[in-house]
C-alpha cells in the first residue's frame, strides 16, 4: 500500500518505519527541513531502541522516504497518517492548530479516495473537525479514521510491531476494509483490532493515559505516606500487586511522571470534562500529586543539608523522563535541576542519550550546569549523587568506585534502584521514595 505520514517525530518516524517494514511504500513528511535533511542522509533524529536496523533496511530498499514537500509526499497515497503535535495551549486544552493546518494542506493534493488516519492524541470530536476542515478544500471522496497511538517511548518499535490492541474509530465500511488490510500483518498473533465510533476511540486514548497517570500518582501518594508511618512501599507494592485485579505493573513510586503524553493528556481530559460540566476531580488530584512529587528529591536534599546547599556539588544520573529515550519533554530532571540551581548548587549531570537536548533546553533558559562524559566522572568530589532516571546502567553500579569519588557516601534515589540492606552494608546514607532512610 502507498502511505504518507505527516509529522515525522516520535510517533510519525516509528509508524512510518514499521509500516515500511511490512512492505508498504511510505513517505514521511515534515515541515522541519533540518530534520528531513538528516533523515535523508540516514541520520535518525530520535533515540529509540530497535529503530535503526529497520530504518536502514527500509531506506536502503527505498520503501521509506522523507520530504518536506506535501505534493510530492502525498502523490498516489491511499492512506495518510497524521502524527502531529497536540501540545497544551495556555488553558490546558490540546492545541489542534498543527492537526487542522495539516488537514487543510493535504486537502489540496487529494486526487482519489483517501483514508485520513489521525494518530495524534486529540480531544473527543476532533475527527469531525478534521473532516469538516478537509471538506472545505476538496471535493474528492475521503474518510477520517481516529486511530489513537499507544506506543511507549523506549519500546515504540516493539509496541508498533506487536500492539496489544489497535483501536480504530469512525470507519465507513470502505475505510474499515483498508484499515484491516493495513494492520492485519501486525495482529497475526491474535491481538485485536477494536473498531468503534470516533468519539469513543478519541476518549479511549485519554482514558488509557489518565488511568496510567492515576496509578503513578496513587503509588507516589502511598509511598509518601509509607515514609511517614515507617512502612516500606516495596513491600506494599508486592502485597497489592499480587491481586490480579490490581496487577504488578506500573506500581513503582518515583519522582513524578513526565514525557510528552501523560502531563498534557491528563490536563486535556480535565479541560474536556470541565467543558462538558462533568469535572474529573480524580484527575485534578493526580495532577496535583504529580506536581508535588517532582519536588520531592530536592526537598530531601535540602533537608539532609539543613537548608544549606549553596555551592554544594550534586551529581545527577539520568535526565530523560524515562530510560531508553532521549525525550526531555516535562522531564522531572528539569524541575530538580532548576530547584537546586536556584539555591546556588552546582550540578554535574550524566545521561546516556539526553545530554544534548538538556544542554540546549537549559541554555535557552540561561541555566548553566556541567555534563560528564560518563556516569562515574560526574561523581568526582560531589556532595551527593541523585538518581533521576532508571537507565539500566545505573542499576548495578560499582559502589566502591562511587564511594571513592563522592566526598561522602550520600545517595538520593528517585527510582528506588538499590536494596536497602545492600546500601546499609556499603555504608551509604541512602534516601529513596517511600522506604526507610538508610544511615
Ligand atoms: P513530535 O513533536 O515528536 O513530532 C511531531 C512532528 O510533526 C515534528 O517533527 C514537527 O516538525 C512535525 N510537524 C508539525 N507541524 C507539521 C505540519 N504542518 N506538517 C508536517 N509536519 C509537521 O510529536 P510526537 O511525540 O510524535 O507526538 C505526535 C502525536 O502523537 C501527539 O498528539 C502525541 O500526543 C501523540 N502520541 C505520542 C506518543 C509518544 O510517545 N511520543 C505516544 C502516543 C501518542
Coordinates of C-alpha atoms and ligand atoms in Angstrom, one line a residue:
X1 CA 0.0 0.0 0.0
X2 CA 1.2 3.5 -0.6
X3 CA 1.1 5.5 2.6
X4 CA 2.1 9.1 3.7
X5 CA 2.8 10.1 7.2
X6 CA 2.5 13.7 8.1
X7 CA 4.7 14.7 11.1
X8 CA 8.0 12.8 11.5
X9 CA 8.6 12.9 15.2
X10 CA 8.5 10.0 17.7
X11 CA 5.1 8.6 16.5
X12 CA 5.5 9.5 12.8
X13 CA 9.0 8.1 12.4
X14 CA 8.3 4.9 14.2
X15 CA 4.9 4.4 12.5
X16 CA 6.4 5.2 9.0
X17 CA 9.3 2.8 9.6
X18 CA 7.3 0.0 10.9
X19 CA 4.7 0.3 8.1
X20 CA 7.5 0.2 5.6
X21 CA 8.9 -2.9 7.3
X22 CA 5.7 -4.7 6.4
X23 CA 6.3 -3.9 2.7
X24 CA 4.3 -0.7 2.3
X25 CA 5.7 2.2 0.4
X26 CA 5.9 5.1 2.9
X27 CA 6.7 8.8 2.6
X28 CA 7.2 10.7 5.8
X29 CA 6.5 14.4 5.5
X30 CA 7.7 17.1 8.0
X31 CA 7.9 20.9 7.9
X32 CA 11.2 20.8 9.7
X33 CA 13.7 21.0 6.9
X34 CA 16.7 20.2 9.2
X35 CA 15.0 17.0 10.4
X36 CA 14.2 15.9 6.9
X37 CA 17.8 16.6 5.7
X38 CA 19.2 14.5 8.5
X39 CA 16.8 11.6 7.8
X40 CA 17.6 11.7 4.1
X41 CA 21.2 11.4 5.0
X42 CA 20.4 8.3 7.1
X43 CA 20.7 10.1 10.5
X44 CA 17.9 9.0 12.9
X45 CA 16.5 12.0 14.7
X46 CA 15.3 10.3 17.9
X47 CA 16.8 7.7 20.1
X48 CA 14.5 4.6 20.1
X49 CA 15.9 1.1 20.6
X50 CA 15.5 -1.2 17.6
X51 CA 14.6 1.5 15.2
X52 CA 17.9 1.8 13.4
X53 CA 18.1 -1.5 11.6
X54 CA 14.5 -1.2 10.4
X55 CA 15.2 2.4 9.3
X56 CA 18.3 1.4 7.4
X57 CA 16.8 -1.6 5.7
X58 CA 13.7 0.3 4.5
X59 CA 15.5 3.4 3.4
X60 CA 18.1 1.3 1.5
X61 CA 15.3 -0.5 -0.2
X62 CA 13.5 2.8 -0.9
X63 CA 10.3 1.8 0.8
X64 CA 10.8 4.6 3.3
X65 CA 11.4 8.2 2.0
X66 CA 11.4 11.7 3.5
X67 CA 10.3 15.0 2.2
X68 CA 9.1 18.5 3.2
X69 CA 7.0 18.7 0.0
X70 CA 3.4 17.8 0.6
X71 CA 2.6 17.5 -3.2
X72 CA 5.5 15.1 -3.7
X73 CA 4.9 13.2 -0.5
X74 CA 1.2 12.7 -1.0
X75 CA 1.3 11.7 -4.6
X76 CA -0.6 8.4 -5.1
X77 CA -1.2 7.7 -1.3
X78 CA -4.4 6.0 -0.4
X79 CA -3.8 6.4 3.3
X80 CA -2.5 9.4 5.0
X81 CA -1.5 9.3 8.7
X82 CA -1.4 12.4 10.9
X83 CA 1.2 12.2 13.6
X84 CA 1.3 15.9 14.6
X85 CA 1.9 17.6 17.9
X86 CA -1.0 18.4 20.1
X87 CA 0.7 20.4 22.8
X88 CA -1.4 22.0 25.6
X89 CA -2.5 25.6 24.9
X90 CA -2.4 28.2 27.6
X91 CA -5.6 26.8 29.3
X92 CA -4.6 23.2 29.2
X93 CA -6.7 22.1 26.1
X94 CA -5.0 20.3 23.3
X95 CA -3.8 22.7 20.7
X96 CA -5.3 21.4 17.4
X97 CA -3.7 24.0 15.2
X98 CA -1.0 21.7 13.9
X99 CA -3.5 19.0 13.0
X100 CA -6.0 21.3 11.4
X101 CA -3.3 23.1 9.5
X102 CA -2.0 19.8 8.1
X103 CA -5.6 18.7 7.3
X104 CA -6.0 21.9 5.2
X105 CA -2.7 21.4 3.5
X106 CA -3.3 17.8 2.5
X107 CA -6.8 18.6 1.2
X108 CA -5.2 20.5 -1.8
X109 CA -3.5 17.4 -3.0
X110 CA -6.1 14.7 -2.8
X111 CA -6.8 13.2 -6.2
X112 CA -8.7 10.0 -5.4
X113 CA -10.5 8.3 -2.5
X114 CA -8.2 8.6 0.6
X115 CA -8.3 7.5 4.2
X116 CA -7.0 10.1 6.6
X117 CA -5.9 8.4 9.8
X118 CA -5.4 10.5 12.8
X119 CA -2.8 9.2 15.2
X120 CA -2.3 12.4 17.2
X121 CA -3.9 12.4 20.6
X122 CA -6.9 14.7 20.3
X123 CA -10.0 15.7 22.2
X124 CA -13.3 14.0 21.5
X125 CA -14.9 15.4 18.4
X126 CA -11.6 16.1 16.5
X127 CA -12.2 13.6 13.8
X128 CA -15.3 15.6 12.9
X129 CA -13.3 18.8 12.9
X130 CA -10.7 17.2 10.6
X131 CA -13.5 16.0 8.3
X132 CA -15.0 19.5 8.1
X133 CA -11.6 21.1 7.5
X134 CA -10.7 18.8 4.6
X135 CA -14.2 19.1 3.1
X136 CA -13.8 22.8 2.8
X137 CA -11.0 22.5 0.3
X138 CA -11.7 19.4 -1.7
X139 CA -14.5 17.6 -3.5
X140 CA -12.5 14.3 -3.6
X141 CA -14.0 11.5 -1.6
X142 CA -12.3 10.7 1.7
X143 CA -12.9 9.3 5.2
X144 CA -11.4 10.3 8.5
X145 CA -10.4 7.5 10.9
X146 CA -9.5 8.0 14.6
X147 CA -6.6 5.7 15.3
X148 CA -5.0 6.6 18.7
X149 CA -1.4 5.5 19.2
X150 CA -0.5 3.6 22.3
X151 CA 3.3 3.1 21.7
X152 CA 5.6 3.7 24.6
X153 CA 8.8 5.5 24.0
X154 CA 11.7 3.1 24.7
X155 CA 9.5 0.2 23.4
X156 CA 8.0 2.0 20.5
X157 CA 9.1 -0.4 17.8
X158 CA 8.1 -3.4 19.7
X159 CA 4.7 -1.8 20.6
X160 CA 4.0 -0.8 17.0
X161 CA 5.1 -4.2 15.5
X162 CA 3.2 -6.2 18.1
X163 CA 0.5 -4.0 19.6
X164 CA -1.7 -5.1 22.5
X165 CA -4.6 -3.7 20.5
X166 CA -5.4 -1.4 17.6
X167 CA -8.2 1.0 18.2
X168 CA -9.9 2.4 15.1
X169 CA -12.9 4.7 15.3
X170 CA -15.4 6.1 13.0
X171 CA -14.7 4.0 9.9
X172 CA -17.0 3.7 7.0
X173 CA -17.1 0.1 5.6
X174 CA -14.7 1.2 2.9
X175 CA -12.2 2.7 5.3
X176 CA -12.6 -0.2 7.7
X177 CA -11.6 -2.7 5.0
X178 CA -8.5 -0.6 4.2
X179 CA -7.5 -0.3 7.8
X180 CA -7.9 -4.0 8.4
X181 CA -5.7 -4.8 5.4
X182 CA -3.1 -2.4 6.6
X183 CA -3.0 -3.6 10.2
X184 CA -3.5 -7.4 9.5
X185 CA 0.3 -8.1 9.4
X186 CA 0.7 -6.5 12.9
X187 CA -2.0 -8.6 14.6
X188 CA -1.1 -12.1 13.4
X189 CA -0.7 -13.3 16.9
X190 CA -4.3 -12.7 17.7
X191 CA -4.3 -9.3 19.3
X192 CA -7.4 -7.5 18.4
X193 CA -8.4 -4.6 16.1
X194 CA -11.1 -2.9 18.1
X195 CA -13.5 -0.9 15.8
X196 CA -15.7 1.7 17.4
X197 CA -17.1 5.1 16.9
X198 CA -14.7 8.1 16.6
X199 CA -15.7 9.7 19.8
X200 CA -15.1 6.6 21.8
X201 CA -11.7 6.0 20.1
X202 CA -10.6 9.5 20.9
X203 CA -11.8 9.1 24.5
X204 CA -10.1 5.7 24.8
X205 CA -6.6 7.2 24.4
X206 CA -7.2 9.9 27.0
X207 CA -8.8 7.4 29.4
X208 CA -5.8 5.0 29.0
X209 CA -3.2 7.6 29.7
X210 CA -5.1 9.2 32.5
X211 CA -5.6 5.8 34.2
X212 CA -1.9 5.1 34.0
X213 CA -1.1 8.5 35.4
X214 CA -3.6 7.9 38.2
X215 CA -1.8 4.6 39.0
X216 CA 1.5 6.5 39.3
X217 CA 0.2 9.3 41.4
X218 CA -1.6 6.9 43.7
X219 CA 1.6 5.0 44.3
X220 CA 3.5 8.1 44.9
X221 CA 1.0 9.3 47.4
X222 CA 1.0 5.9 49.2
X223 CA 4.9 6.0 49.1
X224 CA 4.9 9.3 50.8
X225 CA 2.6 8.0 53.5
X226 CA 4.7 4.9 53.9
X227 CA 7.7 7.2 54.7
X228 CA 5.6 9.0 57.4
X229 CA 4.3 5.8 59.1
X230 CA 7.6 3.9 58.7
X231 CA 6.4 1.3 56.2
X232 CA 8.3 0.2 53.1
X233 CA 6.5 0.8 49.8
X234 CA 8.4 -2.1 48.1
X235 CA 6.5 -4.5 50.4
X236 CA 3.2 -2.7 49.9
X237 CA 3.7 -2.8 46.1
X238 CA 4.4 -6.5 46.1
X239 CA 1.5 -7.1 48.5
X240 CA -1.1 -5.3 46.4
X241 CA 0.3 -6.2 43.0
X242 CA -0.3 -9.9 43.8
X243 CA -4.0 -9.2 43.5
X244 CA -4.8 -9.7 39.8
X245 CA -7.4 -7.0 39.9
X246 CA -4.6 -4.5 40.7
X247 CA -1.8 -6.1 38.7
X248 CA 2.0 -5.9 39.2
X249 CA 2.8 -3.3 36.6
X250 CA 3.1 0.4 36.9
X251 CA 3.2 0.3 40.7
X252 CA 6.7 1.8 41.2
X253 CA 6.8 5.1 43.0
X254 CA 9.2 7.7 41.8
X255 CA 9.6 11.4 41.2
X256 CA 6.5 12.0 39.2
X257 CA 5.5 11.3 35.6
X258 CA 6.8 13.4 32.7
X259 CA 7.1 12.9 29.0
X260 CA 5.2 14.1 26.0
X261 CA 1.9 12.3 26.8
X262 CA 0.8 11.9 30.4
X263 CA 1.1 15.5 31.6
X264 CA -0.6 17.0 28.6
X265 CA -3.2 14.3 28.2
X266 CA -4.3 14.5 31.8
X267 CA -4.6 18.2 31.5
X268 CA -6.5 18.0 28.3
X269 CA -9.0 15.5 29.7
X270 CA -9.5 17.7 32.8
X271 CA -10.3 20.5 30.4
X272 CA -12.7 18.4 28.3
X273 CA -14.5 17.3 31.4
X274 CA -14.9 20.9 32.6
X275 CA -16.2 21.9 29.2
X276 CA -18.9 19.3 29.4
X277 CA -19.6 20.3 33.0
X278 CA -18.6 16.8 34.3
X279 CA -15.4 17.7 36.3
X280 CA -12.9 14.9 36.7
X281 CA -12.0 15.5 40.3
X282 CA -9.8 12.4 40.4
X283 CA -7.5 13.7 37.6
X284 CA -7.1 17.1 39.3
X285 CA -5.7 15.3 42.3
X286 CA -3.5 13.1 40.1
X287 CA -2.0 16.3 38.6
X288 CA -1.6 18.0 41.9
X289 CA 0.2 15.0 43.4
X290 CA 2.5 14.8 40.4
X291 CA 3.5 18.5 40.7
X292 CA 4.4 17.9 44.3
X293 CA 6.2 14.7 43.6
X294 CA 8.6 16.4 41.2
X295 CA 9.8 18.5 44.2
X296 CA 10.4 15.5 46.4
X297 CA 14.1 14.8 45.7
X298 CA 15.3 18.4 46.1
X299 CA 13.3 18.6 49.3
X300 CA 15.1 15.5 50.7
X301 CA 18.4 17.0 49.6
X302 CA 17.6 20.3 51.2
X303 CA 16.6 18.7 54.5
X304 CA 19.7 16.5 54.7
X305 CA 22.0 19.5 54.2
X306 CA 20.0 21.6 56.7
X307 CA 18.9 24.0 54.1
X308 CA 22.4 25.0 53.0
X309 CA 23.2 23.7 49.5
X310 CA 24.8 26.9 48.1
X311 CA 28.0 25.9 46.3
X312 CA 27.4 22.2 47.1
X313 CA 28.0 20.0 44.1
X314 CA 25.5 17.3 43.1
X315 CA 25.9 14.6 40.6
X316 CA 22.8 13.7 38.6
X317 CA 22.4 10.3 36.9
X318 CA 19.7 10.4 34.3
X319 CA 17.9 13.3 32.6
X320 CA 15.4 11.8 30.2
X321 CA 11.9 11.4 31.6
X322 CA 12.3 7.7 31.4
X323 CA 15.1 5.3 30.3
X324 CA 15.7 4.3 26.7
X325 CA 14.6 7.6 25.2
X326 CA 16.2 11.0 24.7
X327 CA 12.9 12.7 25.2
X328 CA 13.1 15.6 27.7
X329 CA 9.5 16.9 27.5
X330 CA 8.3 17.6 31.0
X331 CA 11.1 15.5 32.4
X332 CA 11.3 15.7 36.3
X333 CA 15.1 16.2 35.9
X334 CA 14.5 19.7 34.7
X335 CA 12.4 20.6 37.8
X336 CA 15.1 19.1 40.0
X337 CA 17.9 20.9 38.3
X338 CA 16.1 24.2 38.3
X339 CA 15.3 24.0 42.0
X340 CA 18.8 23.1 43.0
X341 CA 20.5 25.7 40.8
X342 CA 18.1 28.4 42.1
X343 CA 19.6 27.7 45.5
X344 CA 23.1 28.1 44.1
X345 CA 24.0 24.4 44.0
X346 CA 26.4 23.2 41.3
X347 CA 25.2 20.3 39.0
X348 CA 27.2 17.7 37.0
X349 CA 24.8 15.5 35.1
X350 CA 25.2 12.4 33.0
X351 CA 22.7 10.7 30.8
X352 CA 23.4 8.1 28.1
X353 CA 21.2 9.8 25.4
X354 CA 19.6 13.1 26.6
X355 CA 22.5 15.4 27.3
X356 CA 22.5 17.3 24.0
X357 CA 18.7 18.1 24.4
X358 CA 19.1 19.0 28.0
X359 CA 22.1 21.4 27.3
X360 CA 20.0 23.1 24.6
X361 CA 16.9 23.4 26.8
X362 CA 18.8 24.8 29.8
X363 CA 21.0 27.1 27.8
X364 CA 17.8 28.6 26.3
X365 CA 16.7 29.4 29.9
X366 CA 20.1 30.8 30.9
X367 CA 20.8 27.9 33.2
X368 CA 24.3 26.5 33.4
X369 CA 25.2 23.1 34.5
X370 CA 28.1 20.7 33.7
X371 CA 27.8 17.5 31.8
X372 CA 30.1 14.5 32.4
X373 CA 31.3 12.1 29.7
X374 CA 30.3 9.1 31.8
X375 CA 28.4 8.2 34.9
X376 CA 31.5 8.0 37.2
X377 CA 33.2 11.2 36.3
X378 CA 30.0 13.0 37.2
X379 CA 30.7 11.9 40.8
X380 CA 34.1 13.5 41.3
X381 CA 34.1 15.5 44.6
X382 CA 30.3 15.7 44.5
X383 CA 28.5 16.1 47.8
X384 CA 25.8 13.6 46.8
X385 CA 24.5 11.5 43.9
X386 CA 20.9 12.0 42.8
X387 CA 19.4 9.2 40.7
X388 CA 16.7 10.6 38.5
X389 CA 16.2 8.2 35.6
X390 CA 16.4 4.4 35.9
X391 CA 18.6 3.7 32.9
X392 CA 19.8 0.0 33.2
X393 CA 23.5 1.0 33.5
X394 CA 22.7 2.7 36.8
X395 CA 21.1 -0.4 38.3
X396 CA 24.2 -2.3 39.3
X397 CA 27.0 0.2 39.6
X398 CA 30.4 -0.1 41.2
X399 CA 29.6 1.1 44.8
X400 CA 33.2 1.1 45.8
X401 CA 34.0 3.5 43.0
X402 CA 31.0 5.7 43.9
X403 CA 32.3 6.0 47.5
X404 CA 35.8 6.8 46.4
X405 CA 34.6 9.6 44.0
X406 CA 32.0 11.2 46.2
X407 CA 33.0 13.5 49.0
X408 CA 30.8 11.5 51.3
X409 CA 28.7 8.4 50.5
X410 CA 25.3 10.0 50.1
X411 CA 22.7 8.9 47.5
X412 CA 19.2 10.3 46.9
X413 CA 17.5 7.8 44.7
X414 CA 14.3 8.9 43.0
X415 CA 13.8 5.5 41.4
X416 CA 14.4 3.0 44.2
X417 CA 17.1 1.2 42.3
X418 CA 19.0 -0.3 45.2
X419 CA 18.2 -2.8 48.1
X420 CA 18.2 -1.2 51.5
X421 CA 20.3 -4.0 53.0
X422 CA 22.9 -3.6 50.3
X423 CA 23.2 0.2 50.9
X424 CA 23.5 -0.4 54.7
X425 CA 26.3 -2.9 54.1
X426 CA 28.0 -0.5 51.8
X427 CA 27.7 2.3 54.5
X428 CA 25.8 4.8 52.4
X429 CA 23.5 7.4 53.6
X430 CA 20.7 6.4 51.2
X431 CA 17.3 8.0 50.8
X432 CA 14.7 6.7 48.3
X433 CA 11.0 7.0 47.8
X434 CA 8.6 5.5 50.3
X435 CA 11.2 3.4 52.0
X436 CA 13.1 3.9 55.3
X437 CA 16.2 6.1 55.2
X438 CA 19.5 4.1 55.5
X439 CA 22.0 5.8 57.7
Ligands
LIG1 P1 6.8 15.2 17.9 O1 6.8 16.6 18.4 O2 7.9 14.3 18.2 O3 6.6 15.1 16.3 C1 5.7 15.9 15.6 C2 6.3 16.3 14.3 O4 5.3 17.0 13.5 C3 7.5 17.3 14.4 O5 8.6 16.7 13.7 C4 7.1 18.5 13.7 O6 8.1 19.2 13.0 C5 6.0 18.0 12.7 N1 5.0 19.0 12.2 C6 4.4 20.0 12.9 N2 3.6 20.6 12.1 C7 3.6 20.0 10.9 C8 3.0 20.1 9.6 N3 2.0 21.1 9.4 N4 3.3 19.3 8.6 C9 4.2 18.3 8.8 N5 4.8 18.1 9.9 C10 4.6 18.9 10.9 O7 5.4 14.6 18.5 P2 5.1 13.0 18.8 O8 5.7 12.7 20.2 O9 5.5 12.1 17.7 O10 3.6 13.1 19.0 C11 2.7 13.2 18.0 C12 1.3 13.0 18.5 O11 1.2 11.6 18.9 C13 0.9 13.8 19.7 O12 -0.5 14.1 19.6 C14 1.1 12.9 20.9 O13 0.3 13.2 22.0 C15 0.8 11.5 20.3 N6 1.4 10.4 20.9 C16 2.7 10.5 21.3 C17 3.4 9.4 21.8 C18 4.8 9.4 22.2 O14 5.2 8.5 22.9 N7 5.6 10.4 21.8 C19 2.7 8.2 22.0 C20 1.3 8.1 21.6 C21 0.7 9.2 21.1

